[in-house]
PDB file of C-alpha atoms in Angstrom:
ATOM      1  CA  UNK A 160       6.421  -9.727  21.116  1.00 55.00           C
ATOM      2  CA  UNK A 161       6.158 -11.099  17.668  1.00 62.00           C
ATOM      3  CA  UNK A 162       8.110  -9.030  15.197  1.00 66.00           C
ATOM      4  CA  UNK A 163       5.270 -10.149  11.918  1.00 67.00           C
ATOM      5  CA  UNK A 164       1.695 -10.527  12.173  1.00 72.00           C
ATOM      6  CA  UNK A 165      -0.777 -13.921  10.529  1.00 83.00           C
ATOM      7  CA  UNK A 166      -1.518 -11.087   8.284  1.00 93.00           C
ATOM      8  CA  UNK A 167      -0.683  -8.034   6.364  1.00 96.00           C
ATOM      9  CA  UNK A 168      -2.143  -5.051   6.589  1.00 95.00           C
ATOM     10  CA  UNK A 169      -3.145  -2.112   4.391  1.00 96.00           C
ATOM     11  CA  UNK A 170      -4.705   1.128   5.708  1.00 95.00           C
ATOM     12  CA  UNK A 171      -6.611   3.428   3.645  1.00 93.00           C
ATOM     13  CA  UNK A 172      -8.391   7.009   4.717  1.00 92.00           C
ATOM     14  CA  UNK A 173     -11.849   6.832   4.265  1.00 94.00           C
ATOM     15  CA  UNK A 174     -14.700   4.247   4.683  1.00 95.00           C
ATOM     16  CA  UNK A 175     -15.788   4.714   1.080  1.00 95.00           C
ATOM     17  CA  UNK A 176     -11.985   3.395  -0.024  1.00 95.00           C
ATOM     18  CA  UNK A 177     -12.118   0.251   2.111  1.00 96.00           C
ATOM     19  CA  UNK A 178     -15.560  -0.557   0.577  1.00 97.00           C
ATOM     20  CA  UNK A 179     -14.262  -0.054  -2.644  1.00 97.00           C
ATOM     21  CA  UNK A 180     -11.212  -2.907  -2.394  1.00 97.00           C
ATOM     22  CA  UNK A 181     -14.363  -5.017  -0.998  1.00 97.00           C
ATOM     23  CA  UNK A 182     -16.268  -4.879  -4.162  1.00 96.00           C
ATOM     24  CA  UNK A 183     -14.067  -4.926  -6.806  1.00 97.00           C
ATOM     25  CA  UNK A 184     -10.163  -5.315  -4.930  1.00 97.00           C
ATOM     26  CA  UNK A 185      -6.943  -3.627  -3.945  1.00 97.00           C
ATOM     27  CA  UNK A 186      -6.564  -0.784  -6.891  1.00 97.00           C
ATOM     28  CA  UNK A 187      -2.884  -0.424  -7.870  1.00 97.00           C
ATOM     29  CA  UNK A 188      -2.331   3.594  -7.791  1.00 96.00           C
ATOM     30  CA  UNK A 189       0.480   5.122  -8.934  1.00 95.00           C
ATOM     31  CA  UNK A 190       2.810   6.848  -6.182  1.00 92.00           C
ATOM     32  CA  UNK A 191       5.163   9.519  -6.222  1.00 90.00           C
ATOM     33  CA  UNK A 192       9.021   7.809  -4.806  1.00 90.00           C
ATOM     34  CA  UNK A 193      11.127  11.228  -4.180  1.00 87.00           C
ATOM     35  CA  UNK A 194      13.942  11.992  -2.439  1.00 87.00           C
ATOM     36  CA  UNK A 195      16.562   9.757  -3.798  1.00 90.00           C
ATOM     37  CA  UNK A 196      19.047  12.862  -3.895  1.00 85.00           C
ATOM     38  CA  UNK A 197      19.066  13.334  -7.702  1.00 85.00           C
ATOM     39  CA  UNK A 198      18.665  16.664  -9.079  1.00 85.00           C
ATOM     40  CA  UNK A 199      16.821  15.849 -12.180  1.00 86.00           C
ATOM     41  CA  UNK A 200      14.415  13.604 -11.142  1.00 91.00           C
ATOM     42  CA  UNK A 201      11.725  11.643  -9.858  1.00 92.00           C
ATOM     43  CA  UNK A 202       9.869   8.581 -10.570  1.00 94.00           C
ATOM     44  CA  UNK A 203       6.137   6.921  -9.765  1.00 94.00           C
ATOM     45  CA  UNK A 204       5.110   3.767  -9.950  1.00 96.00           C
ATOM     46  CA  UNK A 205       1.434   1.599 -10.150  1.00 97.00           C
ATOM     47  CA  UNK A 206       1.132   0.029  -6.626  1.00 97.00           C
ATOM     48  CA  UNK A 207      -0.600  -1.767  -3.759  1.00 97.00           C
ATOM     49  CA  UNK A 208       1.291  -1.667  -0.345  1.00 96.00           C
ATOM     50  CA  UNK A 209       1.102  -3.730   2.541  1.00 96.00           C
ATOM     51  CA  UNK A 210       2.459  -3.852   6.136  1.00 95.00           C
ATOM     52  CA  UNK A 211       3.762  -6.741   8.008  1.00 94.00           C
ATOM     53  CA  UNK A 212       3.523  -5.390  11.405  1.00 90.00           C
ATOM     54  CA  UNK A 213       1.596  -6.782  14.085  1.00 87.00           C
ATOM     55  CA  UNK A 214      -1.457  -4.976  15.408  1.00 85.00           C
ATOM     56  CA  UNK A 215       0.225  -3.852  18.469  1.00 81.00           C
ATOM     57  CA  UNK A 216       2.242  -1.744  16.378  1.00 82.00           C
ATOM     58  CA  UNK A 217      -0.324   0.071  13.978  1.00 82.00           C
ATOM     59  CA  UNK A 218      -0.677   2.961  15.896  1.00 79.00           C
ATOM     60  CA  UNK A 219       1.667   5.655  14.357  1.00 79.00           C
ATOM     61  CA  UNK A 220       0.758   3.948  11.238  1.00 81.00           C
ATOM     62  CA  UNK A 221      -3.037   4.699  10.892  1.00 84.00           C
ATOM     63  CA  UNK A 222      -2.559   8.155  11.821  1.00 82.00           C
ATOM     64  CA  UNK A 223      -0.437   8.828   8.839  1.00 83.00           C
ATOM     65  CA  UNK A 224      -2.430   6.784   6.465  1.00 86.00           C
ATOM     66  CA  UNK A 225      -5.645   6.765   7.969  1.00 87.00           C
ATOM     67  CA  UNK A 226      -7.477   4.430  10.341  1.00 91.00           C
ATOM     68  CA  UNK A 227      -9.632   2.455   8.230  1.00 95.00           C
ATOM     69  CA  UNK A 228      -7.728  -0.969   7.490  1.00 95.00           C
ATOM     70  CA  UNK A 229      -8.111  -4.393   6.164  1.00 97.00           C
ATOM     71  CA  UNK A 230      -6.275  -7.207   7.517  1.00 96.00           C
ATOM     72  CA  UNK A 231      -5.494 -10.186   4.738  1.00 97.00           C
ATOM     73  CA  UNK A 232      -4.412 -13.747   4.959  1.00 96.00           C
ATOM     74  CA  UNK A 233      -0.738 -14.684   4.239  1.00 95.00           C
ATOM     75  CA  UNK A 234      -2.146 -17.540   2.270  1.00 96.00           C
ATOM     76  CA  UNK A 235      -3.546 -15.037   0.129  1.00 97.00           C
ATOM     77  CA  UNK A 236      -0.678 -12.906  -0.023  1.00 97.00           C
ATOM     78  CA  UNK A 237       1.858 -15.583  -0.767  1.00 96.00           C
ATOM     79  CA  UNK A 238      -1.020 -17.040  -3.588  1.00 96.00           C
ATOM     80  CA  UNK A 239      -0.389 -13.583  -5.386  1.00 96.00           C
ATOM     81  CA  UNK A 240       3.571 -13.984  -6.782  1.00 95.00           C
ATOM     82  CA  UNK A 241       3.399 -10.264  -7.968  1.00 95.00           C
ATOM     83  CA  UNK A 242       3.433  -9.487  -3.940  1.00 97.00           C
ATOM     84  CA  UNK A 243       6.961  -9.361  -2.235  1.00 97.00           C
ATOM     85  CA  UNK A 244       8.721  -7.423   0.044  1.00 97.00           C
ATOM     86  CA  UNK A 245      10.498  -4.349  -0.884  1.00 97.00           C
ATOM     87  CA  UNK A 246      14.296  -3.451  -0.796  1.00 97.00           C
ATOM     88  CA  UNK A 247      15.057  -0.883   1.883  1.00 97.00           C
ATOM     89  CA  UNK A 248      18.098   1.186   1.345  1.00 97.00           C
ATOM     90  CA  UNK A 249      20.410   3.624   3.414  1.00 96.00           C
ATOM     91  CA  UNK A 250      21.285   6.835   1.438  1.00 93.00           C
ATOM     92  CA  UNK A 251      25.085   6.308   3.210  1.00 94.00           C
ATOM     93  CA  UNK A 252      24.905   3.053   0.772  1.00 96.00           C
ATOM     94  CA  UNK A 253      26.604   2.092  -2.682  1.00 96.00           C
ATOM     95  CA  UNK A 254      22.993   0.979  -3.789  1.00 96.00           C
ATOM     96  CA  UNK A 255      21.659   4.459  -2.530  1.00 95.00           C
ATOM     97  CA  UNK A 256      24.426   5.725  -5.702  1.00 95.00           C
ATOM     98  CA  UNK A 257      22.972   2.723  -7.810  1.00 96.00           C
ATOM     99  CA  UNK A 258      19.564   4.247  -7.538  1.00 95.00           C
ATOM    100  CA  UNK A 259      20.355   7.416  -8.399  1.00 94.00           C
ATOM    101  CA  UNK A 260      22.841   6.293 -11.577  1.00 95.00           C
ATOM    102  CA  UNK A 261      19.595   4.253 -12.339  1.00 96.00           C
ATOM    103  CA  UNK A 262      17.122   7.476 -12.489  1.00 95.00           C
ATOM    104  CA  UNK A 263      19.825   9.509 -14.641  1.00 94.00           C
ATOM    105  CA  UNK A 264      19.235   6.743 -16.964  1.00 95.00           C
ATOM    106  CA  UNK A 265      15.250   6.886 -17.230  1.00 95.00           C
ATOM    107  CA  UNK A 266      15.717  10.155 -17.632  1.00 93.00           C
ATOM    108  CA  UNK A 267      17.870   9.605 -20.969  1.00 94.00           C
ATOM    109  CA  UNK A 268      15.368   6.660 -21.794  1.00 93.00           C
ATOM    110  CA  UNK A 269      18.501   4.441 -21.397  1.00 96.00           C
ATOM    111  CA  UNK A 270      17.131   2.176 -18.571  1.00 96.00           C
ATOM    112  CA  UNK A 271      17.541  -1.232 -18.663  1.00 96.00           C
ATOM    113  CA  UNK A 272      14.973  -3.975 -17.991  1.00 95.00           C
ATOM    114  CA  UNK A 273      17.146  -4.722 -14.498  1.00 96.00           C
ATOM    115  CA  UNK A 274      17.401  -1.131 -13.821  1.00 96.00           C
ATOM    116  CA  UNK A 275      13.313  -1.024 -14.005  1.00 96.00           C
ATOM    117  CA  UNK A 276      12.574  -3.450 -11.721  1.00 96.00           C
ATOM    118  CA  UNK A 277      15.257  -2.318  -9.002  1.00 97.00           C
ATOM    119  CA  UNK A 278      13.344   0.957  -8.728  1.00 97.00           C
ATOM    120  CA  UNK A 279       9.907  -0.896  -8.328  1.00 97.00           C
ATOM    121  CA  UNK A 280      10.856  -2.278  -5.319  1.00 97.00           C
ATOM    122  CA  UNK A 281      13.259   0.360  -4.149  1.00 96.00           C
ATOM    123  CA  UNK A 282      12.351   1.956  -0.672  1.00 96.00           C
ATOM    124  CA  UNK A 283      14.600   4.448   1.340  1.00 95.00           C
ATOM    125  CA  UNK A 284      14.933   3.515   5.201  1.00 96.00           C
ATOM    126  CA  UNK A 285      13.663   6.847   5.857  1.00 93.00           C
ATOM    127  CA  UNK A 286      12.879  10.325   4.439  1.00 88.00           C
ATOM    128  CA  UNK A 287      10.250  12.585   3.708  1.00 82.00           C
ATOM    129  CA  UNK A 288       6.431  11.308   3.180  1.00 81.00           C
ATOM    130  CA  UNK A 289       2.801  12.711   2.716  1.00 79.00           C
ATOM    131  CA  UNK A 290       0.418  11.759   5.198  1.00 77.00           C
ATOM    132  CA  UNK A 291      -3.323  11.549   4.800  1.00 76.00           C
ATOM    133  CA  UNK A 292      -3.737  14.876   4.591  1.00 79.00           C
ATOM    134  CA  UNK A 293      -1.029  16.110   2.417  1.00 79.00           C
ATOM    135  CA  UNK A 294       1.423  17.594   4.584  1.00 81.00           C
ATOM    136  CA  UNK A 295       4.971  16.251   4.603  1.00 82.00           C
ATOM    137  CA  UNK A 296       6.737  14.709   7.343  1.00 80.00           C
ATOM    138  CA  UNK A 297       9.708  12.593   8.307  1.00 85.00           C
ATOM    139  CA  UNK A 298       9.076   8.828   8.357  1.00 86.00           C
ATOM    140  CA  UNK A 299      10.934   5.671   9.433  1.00 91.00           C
ATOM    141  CA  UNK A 300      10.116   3.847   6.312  1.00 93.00           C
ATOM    142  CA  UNK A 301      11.844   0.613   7.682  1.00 94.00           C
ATOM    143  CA  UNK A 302       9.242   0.111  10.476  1.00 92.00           C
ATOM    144  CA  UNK A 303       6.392  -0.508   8.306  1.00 92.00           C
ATOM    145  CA  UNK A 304       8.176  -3.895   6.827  1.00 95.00           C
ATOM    146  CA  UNK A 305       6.083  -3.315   3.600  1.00 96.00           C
ATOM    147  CA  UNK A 306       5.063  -5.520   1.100  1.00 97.00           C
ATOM    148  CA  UNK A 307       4.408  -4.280  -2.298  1.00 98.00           C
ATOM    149  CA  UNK A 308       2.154  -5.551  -5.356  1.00 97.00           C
ATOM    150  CA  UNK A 309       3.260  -3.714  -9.050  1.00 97.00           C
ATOM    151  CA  UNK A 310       1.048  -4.983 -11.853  1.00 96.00           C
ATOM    152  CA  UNK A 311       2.112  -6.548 -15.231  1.00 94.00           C
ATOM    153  CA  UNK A 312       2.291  -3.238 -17.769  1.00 95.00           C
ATOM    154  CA  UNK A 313       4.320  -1.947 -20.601  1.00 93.00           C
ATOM    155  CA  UNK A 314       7.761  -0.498 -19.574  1.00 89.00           C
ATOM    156  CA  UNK A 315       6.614   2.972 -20.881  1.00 89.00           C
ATOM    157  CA  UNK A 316       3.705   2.695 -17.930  1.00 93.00           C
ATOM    158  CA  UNK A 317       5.674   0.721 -15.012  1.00 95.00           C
ATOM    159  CA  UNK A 318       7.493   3.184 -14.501  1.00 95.00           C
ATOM    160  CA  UNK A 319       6.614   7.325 -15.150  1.00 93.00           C
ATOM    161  CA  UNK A 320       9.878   9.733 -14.779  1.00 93.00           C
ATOM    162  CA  UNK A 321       8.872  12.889 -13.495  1.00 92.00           C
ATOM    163  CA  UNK A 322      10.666  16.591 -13.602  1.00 87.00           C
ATOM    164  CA  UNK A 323      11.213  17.798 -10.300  1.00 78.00           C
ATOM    165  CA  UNK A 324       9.347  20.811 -10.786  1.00 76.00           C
ATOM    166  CA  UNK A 325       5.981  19.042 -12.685  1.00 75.00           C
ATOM    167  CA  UNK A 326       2.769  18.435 -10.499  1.00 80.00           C
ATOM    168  CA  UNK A 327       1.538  14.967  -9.941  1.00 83.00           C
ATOM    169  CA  UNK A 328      -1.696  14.038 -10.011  1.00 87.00           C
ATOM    170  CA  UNK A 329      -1.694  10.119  -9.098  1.00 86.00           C
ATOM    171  CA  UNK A 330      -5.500  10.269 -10.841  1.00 88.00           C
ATOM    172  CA  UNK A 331      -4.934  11.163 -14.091  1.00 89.00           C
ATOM    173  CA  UNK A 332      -2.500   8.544 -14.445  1.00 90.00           C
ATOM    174  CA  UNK A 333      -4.136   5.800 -12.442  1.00 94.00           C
ATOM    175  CA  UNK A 334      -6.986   5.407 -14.553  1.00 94.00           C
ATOM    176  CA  UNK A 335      -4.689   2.868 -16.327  1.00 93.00           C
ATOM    177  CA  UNK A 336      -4.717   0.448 -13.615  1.00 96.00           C
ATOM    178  CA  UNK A 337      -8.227   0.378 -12.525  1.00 95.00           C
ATOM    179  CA  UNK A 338      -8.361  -3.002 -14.803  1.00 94.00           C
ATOM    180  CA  UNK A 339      -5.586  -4.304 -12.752  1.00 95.00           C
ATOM    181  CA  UNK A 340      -6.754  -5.320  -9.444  1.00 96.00           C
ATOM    182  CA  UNK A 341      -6.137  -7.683  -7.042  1.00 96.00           C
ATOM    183  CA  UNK A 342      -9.201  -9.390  -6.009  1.00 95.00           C
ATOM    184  CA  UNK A 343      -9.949 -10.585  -2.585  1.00 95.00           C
ATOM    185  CA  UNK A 344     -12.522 -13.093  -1.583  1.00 95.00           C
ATOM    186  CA  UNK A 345     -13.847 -13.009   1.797  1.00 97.00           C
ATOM    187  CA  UNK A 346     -12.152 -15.968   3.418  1.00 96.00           C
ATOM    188  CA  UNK A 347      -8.963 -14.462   2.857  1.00 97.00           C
ATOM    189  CA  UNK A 348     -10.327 -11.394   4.888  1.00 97.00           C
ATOM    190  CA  UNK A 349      -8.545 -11.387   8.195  1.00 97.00           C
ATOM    191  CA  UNK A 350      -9.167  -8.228   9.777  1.00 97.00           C
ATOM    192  CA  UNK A 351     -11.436  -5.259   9.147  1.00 97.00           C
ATOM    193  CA  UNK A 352     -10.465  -2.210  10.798  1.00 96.00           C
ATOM    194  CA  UNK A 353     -12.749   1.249  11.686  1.00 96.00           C
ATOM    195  CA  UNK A 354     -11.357   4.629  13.456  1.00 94.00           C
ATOM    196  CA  UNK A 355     -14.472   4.142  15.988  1.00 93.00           C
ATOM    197  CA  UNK A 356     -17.289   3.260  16.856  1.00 94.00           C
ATOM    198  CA  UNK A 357     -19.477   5.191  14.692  1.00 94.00           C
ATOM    199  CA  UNK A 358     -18.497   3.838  11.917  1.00 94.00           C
ATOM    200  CA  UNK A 359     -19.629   0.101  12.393  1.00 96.00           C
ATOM    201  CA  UNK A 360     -23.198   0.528  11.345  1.00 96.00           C
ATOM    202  CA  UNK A 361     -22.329   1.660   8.355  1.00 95.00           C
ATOM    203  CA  UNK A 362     -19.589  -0.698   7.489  1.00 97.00           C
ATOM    204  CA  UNK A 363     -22.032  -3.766   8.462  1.00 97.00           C
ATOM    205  CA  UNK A 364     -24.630  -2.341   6.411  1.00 97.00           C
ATOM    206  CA  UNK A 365     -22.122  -2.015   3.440  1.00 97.00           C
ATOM    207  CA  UNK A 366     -20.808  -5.800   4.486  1.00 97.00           C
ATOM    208  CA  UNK A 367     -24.111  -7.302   3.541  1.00 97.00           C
ATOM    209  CA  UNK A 368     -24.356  -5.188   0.625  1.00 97.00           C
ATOM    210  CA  UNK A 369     -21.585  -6.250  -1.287  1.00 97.00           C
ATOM    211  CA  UNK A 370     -21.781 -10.270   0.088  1.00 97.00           C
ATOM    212  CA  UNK A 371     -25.362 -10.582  -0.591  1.00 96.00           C
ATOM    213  CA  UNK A 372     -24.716 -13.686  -2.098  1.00 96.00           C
ATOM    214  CA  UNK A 373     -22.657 -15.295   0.518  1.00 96.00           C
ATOM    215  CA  UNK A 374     -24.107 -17.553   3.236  1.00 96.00           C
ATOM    216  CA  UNK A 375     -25.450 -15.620   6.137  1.00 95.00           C
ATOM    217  CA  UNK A 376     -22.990 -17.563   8.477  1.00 97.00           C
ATOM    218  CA  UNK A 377     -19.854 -16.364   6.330  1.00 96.00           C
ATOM    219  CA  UNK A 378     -21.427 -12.924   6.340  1.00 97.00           C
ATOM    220  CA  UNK A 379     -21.847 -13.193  10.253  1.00 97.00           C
ATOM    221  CA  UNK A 380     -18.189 -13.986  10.361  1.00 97.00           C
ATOM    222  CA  UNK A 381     -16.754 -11.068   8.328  1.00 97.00           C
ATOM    223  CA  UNK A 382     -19.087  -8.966  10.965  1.00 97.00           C
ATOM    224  CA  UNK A 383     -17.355 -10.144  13.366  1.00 97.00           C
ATOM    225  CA  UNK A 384     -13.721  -9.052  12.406  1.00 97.00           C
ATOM    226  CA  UNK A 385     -14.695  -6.007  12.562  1.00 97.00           C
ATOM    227  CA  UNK A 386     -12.466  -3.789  14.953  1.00 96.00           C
ATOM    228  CA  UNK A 387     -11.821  -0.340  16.166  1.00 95.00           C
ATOM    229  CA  UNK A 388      -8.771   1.333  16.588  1.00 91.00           C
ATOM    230  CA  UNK A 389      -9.487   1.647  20.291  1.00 86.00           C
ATOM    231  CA  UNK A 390     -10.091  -1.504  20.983  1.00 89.00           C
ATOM    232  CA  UNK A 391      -6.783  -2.944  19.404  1.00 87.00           C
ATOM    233  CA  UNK A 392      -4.654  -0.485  21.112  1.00 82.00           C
ATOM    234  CA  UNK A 393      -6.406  -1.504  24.516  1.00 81.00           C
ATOM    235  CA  UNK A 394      -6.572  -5.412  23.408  1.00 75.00           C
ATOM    236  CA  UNK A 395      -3.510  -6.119  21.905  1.00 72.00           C
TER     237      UNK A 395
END
């Protein structure tokens, strides 16, 4: 079995989402990275994520981050040179330490320009996550093999230290990046993925909406990438 996939995935929880990266691309939101064993702090940072993972393998992974997916060329991926793969670390390693010297020093506002761009790209091999529906669960992060896009912004908005104790809400701050996307034109669109069958009609219907102005044989084509869940788990 091949390890990668022709493409890389992203998975998103609800239809309205997926149409939404259609019309106007992938939306880099900020995310909450916790965990990293300091006491003081956390950190979040503007992304869009990835998985390079064939579809043989998506299982576990749309039922944590929902089953509606879209599948993208790595010609396209490899055309973006914001888009690379992240660094995963063990928390029994010296760069696990690193890390957490690094997040004593955004909290002083004494981070370097190196020190930022190590934690954009930092990922622990495993730890605690929040699903799709908010609840909070152990995850292999390593399996996913994730790619990761972080968007060109000031260093006081790459990067947002957060107390330990304070609330996040990833929408109040992501209203920043909305003018940051990463368009996607529809030959670059591998894969479209649904939970079932129910959902085509309305996907189809939303396909010819938004590429109204593309040939009807191109639309016919993006149509026709179109799969469920089901049928990749009993196809592939």
């Amino acid at each position: 079995m091949k390890i990668s996939s022709n493409s890389l995935f992203h998975f998103t929880s609800h239809i309205n989402f997926l149409e939404d990266i259609l019309k106007k691309g992938f939306w880099p939101r900020y995310c909450k990275e916790y965990g990293w064993g300091n006491k003081f702090i956390d950190f979040a940072v503007p992304m869009v994520c990835f998985c390079d993972i064939p579809l043989s393998m998506i299982k576990d992974h749309t039922k944590f981050y929902g089953g509606y997916g879209i599948g993208v060329s790595r010609k396209w991926i490899y055309s973006h040179k914001s888009i690379t793969p992240v660094q995963y670390i063990a928390t029994s390693s010296f760069e696990f330490q690193y890390i957490n010297r690094l997040l004593t020093h955004l909290k002083n506002a004494t981070i370097t320009d190196s020190g930022i761009n190590k934690l954009l790209l930092a990922k622990k091999v495993s730890g605690k996550a929040i699903d799709k529906n908010g609840n909070i669960s152990s995850k292999k992060f390593y399996d996913e093999r994730e790619w990761r896009h972080v968007p060109s912004l000031s260093k006081d908005k790459i990067i947002i230290p957060l107390n330990k104790k304070e609330q996040f809400n990833p929408d109040e701050y992501s209203v920043i990046t909305n003018t940051h996307r990463l368009v996607l034109d529809i030959d670059s669109i591998q894969y479209l993925i649904i939970p079932d069958e129910s959902k085509r009609a309305k996907l189809i219907e939303s396909l010819r909406n938004i590429y109204a102005d593309q040939t009807k044989e191109k639309i016919s084509i993006i149509i026709s990438k179109i799969l469920t869940i089901k049928q990749i788990l009993n196809d592939f």
